[in-house]
Short mmCIF file of C-alpha atoms in Angstrom, two decimals:
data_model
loop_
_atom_site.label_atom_id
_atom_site.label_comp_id
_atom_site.label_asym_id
_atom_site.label_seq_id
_atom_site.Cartn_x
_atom_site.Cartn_y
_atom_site.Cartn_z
CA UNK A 1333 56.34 -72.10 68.98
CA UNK A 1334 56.86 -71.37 72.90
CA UNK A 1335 54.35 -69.19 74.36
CA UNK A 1336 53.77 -68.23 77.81
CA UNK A 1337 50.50 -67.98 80.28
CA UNK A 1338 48.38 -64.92 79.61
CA UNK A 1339 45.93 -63.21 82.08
CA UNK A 1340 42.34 -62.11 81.69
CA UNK A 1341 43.51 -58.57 82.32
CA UNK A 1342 43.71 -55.65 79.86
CA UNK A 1343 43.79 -56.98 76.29
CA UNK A 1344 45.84 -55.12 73.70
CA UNK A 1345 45.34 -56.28 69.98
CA UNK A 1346 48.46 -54.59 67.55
CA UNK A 1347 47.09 -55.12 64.06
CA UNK A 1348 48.63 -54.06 60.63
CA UNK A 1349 47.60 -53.97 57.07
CA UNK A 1350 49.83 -52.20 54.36
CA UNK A 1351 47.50 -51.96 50.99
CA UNK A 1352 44.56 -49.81 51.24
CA UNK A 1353 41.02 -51.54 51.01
CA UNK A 1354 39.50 -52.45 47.92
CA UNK A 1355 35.96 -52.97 49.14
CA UNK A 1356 35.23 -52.85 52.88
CA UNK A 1357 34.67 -55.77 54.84
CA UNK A 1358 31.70 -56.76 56.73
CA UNK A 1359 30.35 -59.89 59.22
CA UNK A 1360 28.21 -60.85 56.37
CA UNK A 1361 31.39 -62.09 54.47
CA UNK A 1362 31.66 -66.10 54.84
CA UNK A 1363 35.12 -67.32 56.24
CA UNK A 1364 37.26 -69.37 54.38
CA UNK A 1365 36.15 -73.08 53.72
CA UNK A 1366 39.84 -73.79 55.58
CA UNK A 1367 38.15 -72.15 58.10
CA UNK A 1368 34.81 -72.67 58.74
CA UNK A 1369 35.23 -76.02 60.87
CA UNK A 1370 37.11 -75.23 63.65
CA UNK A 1371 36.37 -71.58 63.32
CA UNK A 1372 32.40 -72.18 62.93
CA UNK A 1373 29.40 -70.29 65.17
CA UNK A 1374 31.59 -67.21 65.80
CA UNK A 1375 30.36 -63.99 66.86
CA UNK A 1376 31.33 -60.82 64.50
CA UNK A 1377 31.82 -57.24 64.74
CA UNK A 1378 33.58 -54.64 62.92
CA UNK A 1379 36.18 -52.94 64.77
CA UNK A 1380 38.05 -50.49 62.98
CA UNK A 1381 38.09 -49.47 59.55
CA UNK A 1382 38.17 -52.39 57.76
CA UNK A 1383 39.22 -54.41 60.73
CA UNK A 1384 36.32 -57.53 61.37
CA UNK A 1385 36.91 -59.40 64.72
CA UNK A 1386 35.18 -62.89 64.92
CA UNK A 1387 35.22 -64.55 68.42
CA UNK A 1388 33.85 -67.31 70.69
CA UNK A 1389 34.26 -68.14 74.15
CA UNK A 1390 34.32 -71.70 75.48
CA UNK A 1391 33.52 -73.17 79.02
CA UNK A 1392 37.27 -74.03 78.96
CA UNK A 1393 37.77 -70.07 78.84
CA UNK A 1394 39.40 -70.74 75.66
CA UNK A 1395 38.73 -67.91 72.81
CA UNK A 1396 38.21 -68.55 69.48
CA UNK A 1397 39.36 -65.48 67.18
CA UNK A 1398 39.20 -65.07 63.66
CA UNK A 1399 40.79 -61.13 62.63
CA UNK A 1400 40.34 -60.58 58.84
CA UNK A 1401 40.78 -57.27 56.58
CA UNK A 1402 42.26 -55.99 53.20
CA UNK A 1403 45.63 -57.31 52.53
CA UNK A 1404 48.06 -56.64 50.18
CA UNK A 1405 51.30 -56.85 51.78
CA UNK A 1406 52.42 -56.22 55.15
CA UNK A 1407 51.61 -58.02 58.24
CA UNK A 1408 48.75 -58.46 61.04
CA UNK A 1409 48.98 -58.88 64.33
CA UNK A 1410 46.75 -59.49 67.85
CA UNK A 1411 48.32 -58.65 71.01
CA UNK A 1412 47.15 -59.09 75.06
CA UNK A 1413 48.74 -56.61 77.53
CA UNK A 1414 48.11 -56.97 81.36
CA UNK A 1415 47.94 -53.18 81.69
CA UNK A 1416 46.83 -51.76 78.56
CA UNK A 1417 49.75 -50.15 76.83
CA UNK A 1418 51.82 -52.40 74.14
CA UNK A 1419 55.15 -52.45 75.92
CA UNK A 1420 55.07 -55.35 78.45
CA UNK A 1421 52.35 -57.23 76.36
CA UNK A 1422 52.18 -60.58 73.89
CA UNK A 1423 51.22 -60.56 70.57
CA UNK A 1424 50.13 -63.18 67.50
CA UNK A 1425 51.74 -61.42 63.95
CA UNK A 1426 50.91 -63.40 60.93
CA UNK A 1427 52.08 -62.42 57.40
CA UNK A 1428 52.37 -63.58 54.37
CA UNK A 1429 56.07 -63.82 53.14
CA UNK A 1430 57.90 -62.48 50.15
CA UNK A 1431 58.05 -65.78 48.90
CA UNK A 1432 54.40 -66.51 49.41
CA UNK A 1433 54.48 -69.07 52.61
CA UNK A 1434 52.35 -67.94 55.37
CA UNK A 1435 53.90 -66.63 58.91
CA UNK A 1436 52.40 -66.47 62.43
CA UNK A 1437 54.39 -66.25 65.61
CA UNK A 1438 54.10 -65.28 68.92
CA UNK A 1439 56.06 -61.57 69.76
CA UNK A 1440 56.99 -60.62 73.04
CA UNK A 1441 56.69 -56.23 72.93
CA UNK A 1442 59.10 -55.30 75.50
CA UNK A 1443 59.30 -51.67 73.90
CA UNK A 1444 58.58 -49.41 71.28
CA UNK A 1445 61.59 -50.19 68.86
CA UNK A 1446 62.11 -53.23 66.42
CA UNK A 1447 65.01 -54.39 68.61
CA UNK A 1448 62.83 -54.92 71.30
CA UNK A 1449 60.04 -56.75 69.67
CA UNK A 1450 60.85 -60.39 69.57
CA UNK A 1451 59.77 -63.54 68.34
CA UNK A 1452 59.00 -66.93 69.84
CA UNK A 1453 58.87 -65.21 73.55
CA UNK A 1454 55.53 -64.16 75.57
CA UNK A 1455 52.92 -64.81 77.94
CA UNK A 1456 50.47 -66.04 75.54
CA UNK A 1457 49.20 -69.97 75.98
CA UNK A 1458 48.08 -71.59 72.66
CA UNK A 1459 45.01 -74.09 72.97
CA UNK A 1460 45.62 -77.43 71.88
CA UNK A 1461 42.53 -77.82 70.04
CA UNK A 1462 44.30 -75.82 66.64
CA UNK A 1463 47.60 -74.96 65.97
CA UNK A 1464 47.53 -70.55 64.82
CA UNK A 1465 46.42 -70.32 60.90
CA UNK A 1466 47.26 -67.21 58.34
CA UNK A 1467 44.89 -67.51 55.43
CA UNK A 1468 45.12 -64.47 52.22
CA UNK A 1469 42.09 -64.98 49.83
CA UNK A 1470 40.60 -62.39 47.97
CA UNK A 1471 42.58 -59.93 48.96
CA UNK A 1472 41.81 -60.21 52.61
CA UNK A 1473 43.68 -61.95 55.39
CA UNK A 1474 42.73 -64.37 57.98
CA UNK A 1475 44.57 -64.64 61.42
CA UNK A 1476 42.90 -67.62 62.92
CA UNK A 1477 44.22 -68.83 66.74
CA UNK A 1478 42.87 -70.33 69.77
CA UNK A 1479 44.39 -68.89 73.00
CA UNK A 1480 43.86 -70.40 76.91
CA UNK A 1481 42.93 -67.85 79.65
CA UNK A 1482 42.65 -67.78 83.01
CA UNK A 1483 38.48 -66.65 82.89
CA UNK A 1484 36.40 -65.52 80.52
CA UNK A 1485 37.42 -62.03 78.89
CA UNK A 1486 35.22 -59.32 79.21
CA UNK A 1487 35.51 -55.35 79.08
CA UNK A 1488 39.02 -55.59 77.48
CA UNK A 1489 41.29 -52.54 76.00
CA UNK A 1490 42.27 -53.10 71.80
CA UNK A 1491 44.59 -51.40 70.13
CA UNK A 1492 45.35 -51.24 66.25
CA UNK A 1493 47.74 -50.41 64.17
CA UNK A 1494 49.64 -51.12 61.14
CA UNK A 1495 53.12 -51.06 60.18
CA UNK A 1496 55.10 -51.05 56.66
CA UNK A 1497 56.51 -53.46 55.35
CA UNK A 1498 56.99 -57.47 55.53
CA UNK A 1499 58.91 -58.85 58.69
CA UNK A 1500 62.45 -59.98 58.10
CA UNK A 1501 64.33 -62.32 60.33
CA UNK A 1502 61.23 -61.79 62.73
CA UNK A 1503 61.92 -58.05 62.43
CA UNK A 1504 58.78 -56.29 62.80
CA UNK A 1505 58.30 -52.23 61.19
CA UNK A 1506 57.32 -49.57 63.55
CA UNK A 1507 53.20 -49.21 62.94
CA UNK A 1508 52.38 -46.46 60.71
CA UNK A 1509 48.87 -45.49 62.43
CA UNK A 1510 47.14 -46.70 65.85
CA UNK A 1511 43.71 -46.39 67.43
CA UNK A 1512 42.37 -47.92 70.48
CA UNK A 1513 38.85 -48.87 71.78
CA UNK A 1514 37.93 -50.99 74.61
CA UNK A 1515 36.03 -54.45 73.26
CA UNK A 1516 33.31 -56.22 75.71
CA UNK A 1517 33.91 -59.63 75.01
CA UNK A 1518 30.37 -60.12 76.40
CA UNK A 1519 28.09 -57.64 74.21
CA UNK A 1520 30.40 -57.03 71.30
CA UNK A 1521 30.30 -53.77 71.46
CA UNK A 1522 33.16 -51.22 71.56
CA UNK A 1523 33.99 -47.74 72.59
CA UNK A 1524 36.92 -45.40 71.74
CA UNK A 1525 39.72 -45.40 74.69
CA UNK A 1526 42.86 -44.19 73.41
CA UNK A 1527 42.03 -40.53 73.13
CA UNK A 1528 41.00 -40.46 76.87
CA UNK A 1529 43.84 -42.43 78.47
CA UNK A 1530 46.70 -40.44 76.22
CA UNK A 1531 45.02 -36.98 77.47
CA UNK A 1532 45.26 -38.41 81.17
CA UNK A 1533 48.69 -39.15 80.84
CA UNK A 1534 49.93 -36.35 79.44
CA UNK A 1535 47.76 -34.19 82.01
CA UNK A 1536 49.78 -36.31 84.91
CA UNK A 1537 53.03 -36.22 83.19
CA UNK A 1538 52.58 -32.46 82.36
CA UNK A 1539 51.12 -31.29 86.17
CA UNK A 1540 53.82 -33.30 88.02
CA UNK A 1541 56.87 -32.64 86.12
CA UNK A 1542 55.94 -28.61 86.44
CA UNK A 1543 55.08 -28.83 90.46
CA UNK A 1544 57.91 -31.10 91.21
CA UNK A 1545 60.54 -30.76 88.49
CA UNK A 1546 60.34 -26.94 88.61
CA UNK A 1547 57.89 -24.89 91.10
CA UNK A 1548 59.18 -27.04 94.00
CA UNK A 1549 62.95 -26.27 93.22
CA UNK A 1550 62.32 -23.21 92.40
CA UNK A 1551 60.58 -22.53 95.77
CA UNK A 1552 63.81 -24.38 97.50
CA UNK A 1553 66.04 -22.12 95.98
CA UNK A 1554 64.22 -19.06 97.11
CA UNK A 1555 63.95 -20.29 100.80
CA UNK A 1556 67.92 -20.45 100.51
CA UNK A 1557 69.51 -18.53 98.51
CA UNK A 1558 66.98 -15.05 98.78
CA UNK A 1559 67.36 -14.85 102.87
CA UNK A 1560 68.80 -11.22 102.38
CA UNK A 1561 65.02 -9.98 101.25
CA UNK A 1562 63.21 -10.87 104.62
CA UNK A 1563 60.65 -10.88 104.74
CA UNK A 1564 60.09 -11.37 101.16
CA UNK A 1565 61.27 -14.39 100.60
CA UNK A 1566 59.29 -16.18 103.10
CA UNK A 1567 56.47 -15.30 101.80
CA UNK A 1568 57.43 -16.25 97.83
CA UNK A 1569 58.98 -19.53 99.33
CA UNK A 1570 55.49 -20.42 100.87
CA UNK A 1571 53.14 -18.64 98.41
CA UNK A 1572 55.34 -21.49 95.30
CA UNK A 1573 55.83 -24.42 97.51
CA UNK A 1574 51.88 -24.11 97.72
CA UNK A 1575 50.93 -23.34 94.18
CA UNK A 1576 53.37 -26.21 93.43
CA UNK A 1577 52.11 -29.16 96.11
CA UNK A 1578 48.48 -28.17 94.74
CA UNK A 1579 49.46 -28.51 91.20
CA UNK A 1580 51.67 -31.91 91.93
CA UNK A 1581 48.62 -33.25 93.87
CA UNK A 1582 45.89 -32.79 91.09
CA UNK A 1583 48.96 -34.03 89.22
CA UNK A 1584 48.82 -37.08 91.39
CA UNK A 1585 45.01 -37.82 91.18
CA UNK A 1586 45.54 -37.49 87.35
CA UNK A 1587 47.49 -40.60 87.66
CA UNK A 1588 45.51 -42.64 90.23
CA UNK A 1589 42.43 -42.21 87.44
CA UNK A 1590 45.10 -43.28 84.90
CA UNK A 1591 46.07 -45.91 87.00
CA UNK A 1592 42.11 -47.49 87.57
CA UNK A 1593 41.78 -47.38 84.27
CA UNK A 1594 44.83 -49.32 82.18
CA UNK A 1595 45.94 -50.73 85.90
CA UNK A 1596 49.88 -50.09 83.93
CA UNK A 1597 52.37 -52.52 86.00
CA UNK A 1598 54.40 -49.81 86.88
CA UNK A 1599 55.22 -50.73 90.59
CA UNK A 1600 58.62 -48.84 91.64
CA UNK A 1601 57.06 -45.03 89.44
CA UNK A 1602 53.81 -45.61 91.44
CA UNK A 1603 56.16 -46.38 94.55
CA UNK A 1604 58.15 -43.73 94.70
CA UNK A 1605 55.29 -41.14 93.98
CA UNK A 1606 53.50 -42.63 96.43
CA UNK A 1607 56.52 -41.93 98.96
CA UNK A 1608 57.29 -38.00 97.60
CA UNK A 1609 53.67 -38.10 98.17
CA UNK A 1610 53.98 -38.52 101.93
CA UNK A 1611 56.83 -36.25 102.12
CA UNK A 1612 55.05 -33.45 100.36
CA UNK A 1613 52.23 -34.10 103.34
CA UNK A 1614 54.83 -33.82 106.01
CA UNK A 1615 56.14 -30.59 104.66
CA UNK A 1616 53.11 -29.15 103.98
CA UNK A 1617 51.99 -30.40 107.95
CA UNK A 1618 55.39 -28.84 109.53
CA UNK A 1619 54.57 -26.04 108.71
CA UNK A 1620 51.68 -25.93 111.36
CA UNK A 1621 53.70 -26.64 114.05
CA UNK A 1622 56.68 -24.13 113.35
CA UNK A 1623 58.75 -23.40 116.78
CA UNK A 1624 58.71 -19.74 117.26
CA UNK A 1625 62.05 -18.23 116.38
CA UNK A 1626 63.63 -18.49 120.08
CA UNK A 1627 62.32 -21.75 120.83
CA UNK A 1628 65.06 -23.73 121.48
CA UNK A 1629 63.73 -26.74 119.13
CA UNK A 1630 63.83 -24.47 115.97
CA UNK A 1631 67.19 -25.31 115.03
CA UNK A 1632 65.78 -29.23 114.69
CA UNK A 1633 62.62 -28.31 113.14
CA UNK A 1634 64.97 -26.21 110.66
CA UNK A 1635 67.25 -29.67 110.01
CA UNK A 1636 63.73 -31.45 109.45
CA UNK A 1637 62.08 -28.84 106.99
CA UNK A 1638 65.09 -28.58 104.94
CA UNK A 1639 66.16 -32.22 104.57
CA UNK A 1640 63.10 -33.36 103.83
CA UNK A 1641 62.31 -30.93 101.82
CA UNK A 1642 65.60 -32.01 100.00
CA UNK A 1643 64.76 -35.70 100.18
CA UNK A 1644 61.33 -35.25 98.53
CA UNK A 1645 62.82 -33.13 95.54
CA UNK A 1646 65.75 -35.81 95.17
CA UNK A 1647 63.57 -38.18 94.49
CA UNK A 1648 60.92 -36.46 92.93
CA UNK A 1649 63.43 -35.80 89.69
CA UNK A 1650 64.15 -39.82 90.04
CA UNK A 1651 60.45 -40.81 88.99
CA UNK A 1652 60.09 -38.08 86.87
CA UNK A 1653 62.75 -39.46 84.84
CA UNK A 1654 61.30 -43.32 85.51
CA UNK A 1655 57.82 -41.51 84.40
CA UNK A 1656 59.23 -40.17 81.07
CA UNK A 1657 60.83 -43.85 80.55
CA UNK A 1658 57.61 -45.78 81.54
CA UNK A 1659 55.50 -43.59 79.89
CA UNK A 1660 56.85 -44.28 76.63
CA UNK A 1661 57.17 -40.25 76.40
CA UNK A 1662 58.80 -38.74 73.04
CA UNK A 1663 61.95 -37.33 72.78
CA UNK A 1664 60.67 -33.65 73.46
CA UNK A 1665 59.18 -34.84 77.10
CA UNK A 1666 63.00 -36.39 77.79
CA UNK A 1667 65.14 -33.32 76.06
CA UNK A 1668 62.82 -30.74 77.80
CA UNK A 1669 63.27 -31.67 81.04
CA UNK A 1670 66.41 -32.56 80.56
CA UNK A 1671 67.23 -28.81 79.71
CA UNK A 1672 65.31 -27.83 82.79
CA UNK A 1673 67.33 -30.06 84.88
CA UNK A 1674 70.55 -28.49 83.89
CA UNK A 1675 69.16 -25.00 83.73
CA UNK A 1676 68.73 -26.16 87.50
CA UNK A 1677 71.72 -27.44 88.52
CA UNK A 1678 73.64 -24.58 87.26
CA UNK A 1679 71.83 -22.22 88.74
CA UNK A 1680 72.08 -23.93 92.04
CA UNK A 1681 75.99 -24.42 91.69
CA UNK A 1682 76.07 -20.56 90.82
CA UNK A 1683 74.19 -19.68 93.91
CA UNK A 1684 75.76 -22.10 95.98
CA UNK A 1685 79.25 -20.57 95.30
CA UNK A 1686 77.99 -16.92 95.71
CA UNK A 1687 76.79 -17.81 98.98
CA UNK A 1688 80.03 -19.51 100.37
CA UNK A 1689 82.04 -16.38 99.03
CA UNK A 1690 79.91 -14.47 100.75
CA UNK A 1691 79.85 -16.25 103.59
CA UNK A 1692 83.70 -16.83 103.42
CA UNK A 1693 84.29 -12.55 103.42
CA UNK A 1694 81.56 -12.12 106.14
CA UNK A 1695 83.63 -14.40 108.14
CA UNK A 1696 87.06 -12.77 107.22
CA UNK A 1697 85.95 -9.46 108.17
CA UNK A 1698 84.81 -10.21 111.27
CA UNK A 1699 87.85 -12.18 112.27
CA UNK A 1700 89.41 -8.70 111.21
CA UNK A 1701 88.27 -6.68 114.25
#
């Protein structure tokens, strides 16, 4: 069993249990006599349902866990993430096969699909001390390990769930249900977590795909195409591009507080916001010092404006995309922008030609006289 070195970062448990609880367990239920010696002086709490985590920190920074519940069928796992969210993260899934041998393995989650869950791969480091145990007595099952980390854990996020049926070939189901609460390693004591950092992301997602992936453009094609209504269309261009920096900014500090809190490993998304970011700032700062209309450097500060302008919405639809993607968004976040997109590139393209033709006959005419 080849696992790799895991961090004292964000810790991500992925649990499942198929059968529904007979009688619910509690810490005053004695382990397993298979158990008790290596797994002895443990500290208990409940943790979800019928979910009881046991666990013990050495000098070594070694931890001790013991996860039990109800358990019919089905299979249980324990998973660390560096970031808090379950792709990129390790897990331990034991189970107890259809021919009755007991499983545990080590599952690398790159994403959210069975495909991409694999076995024998991770970041997780196994302590010497006991090989990983599954134990079913009673009607409950035991997922015993010993993992090596880097320090002591402390404040740590958990997430659990529980899937539907027993793995084949390594092939884990897609969890049925899924809560998450952060666990203080320290106190025992937990707090609900997933309900806060879901809203947050969906408030960052929702705020900056609106300013950027359709205020913004919308305000560009104004500025453009609308010329012919002056001075209208100054003052529309400049009254949206406003509404819509405000609205991507607040969009922006959404995700910084998302960001403190899961620290999600999401380098080139945070990147490139970071970089519209600072093009949003110019824009919003050129504005300030506009040329007056005869000044001889308008025609530059024009170029500037409207390229960057361009350059910041280019690659403002990239990381919305890499958002969505990263994110782990449904299929409604990636088919709804995906209509807006191409509700946006048509229109553009429409414009676009109406404006050469237009252009084109202005041109002919005068070349008439």
């Amino acid at each position: 069993m080849v696992m790799g070195r895991a961090s004292a970062g964000s810790l991500l448990v992925a649990l499942a249990v198929l059968a529904p609880a007979v009688t619910a367990q509690t810490c005053d239920d004695e382990l397993p006599a298979q158990l008790a010696g290596n797994f002895s002086g443990l500290a208990c709490a409940p943790v979800w349902n019928n979910f009881v985590l046991r666990y013990a920190q050495g000098r070594d920074n070694v931890l001790r866990v013991v996860l039990s519940t109800m358990y019919s069928t089905g299979w249980v796992g324990m998973g660390f993430s560096k970031n808090g969210l379950m792709v990129g993260s390790s897990a331990m899934v034991g189970w107890m096969g259809k021919t009755g041998l007991p499983h545990i393995k080590p599952f690398s989650l790159g994403g959210k699909t069975p495909s991409q869950v694999v076995a024998d791969q991770g970041f997780l480091v196994s302590s010497d001390h006991h090989k990983p145990t599954v134990l079913v007595q009673q009607a409950k099952i035991y997922l015993a390990f010993q993992l090596s980390f880097t320090e002591p854990l402390k404040r740590q996020n958990v997430l659990l769930a529980f899937g539907s049926a027993i793995p084949v070939n390594d092939r884990l189901s897609e969890h049925q249900d899924k809560t998450s609460i952060v666990f203080d390693f320290t106190t025992g004591s937990s707090s609900s977590s997933s309900s806060f950092s879901e809203g947050l992301k969906r408030t960052h997602g929702a705020l900056n795909l609106f300013a950027w992936g359709v205020l913004l453009p919308i305000g560009a094609i104004v500025a453009r195409y609308c010329r012919r209504w002056d001075p209208l269309w100054f003052y529309l261009h400049a009254g949206i591009q406003f509404v819509g920096f405000i609205l991507g900014l607040a969009g922006i500090v959404a995700g910084v507080s998302l960001y403190n809190k899961i620290q999600a490993d999401v380098p080139a998304h945070r990147g490139l916001g970071i970089f519209v970011l600072v093009l949003g700032i110019l824009q919003i700062l050129a504005i300030f010092l506009r040329p007056n209309k005869d000044s001889k450097y308008r025609k530059f500060w024009n170029w500037y404006h409207h390229w960057v302008g361009r350059l910041a919405l280019f690659f403002a639809a990239i990381n919305i995309v890499l958002g969505i993607k990263v994110g782990g968004a449904g299929n409604s976040w990636k088919i709804g922008y995906g209509f807006n997109l191409a509700v946006l590139l048509i229109t553009i393209i429409t414009l676009e030609v109406l404006l050469w033709t237009r252009w084109k006959n202005n041109s002919g005419s005068t070349g008439a006289y």
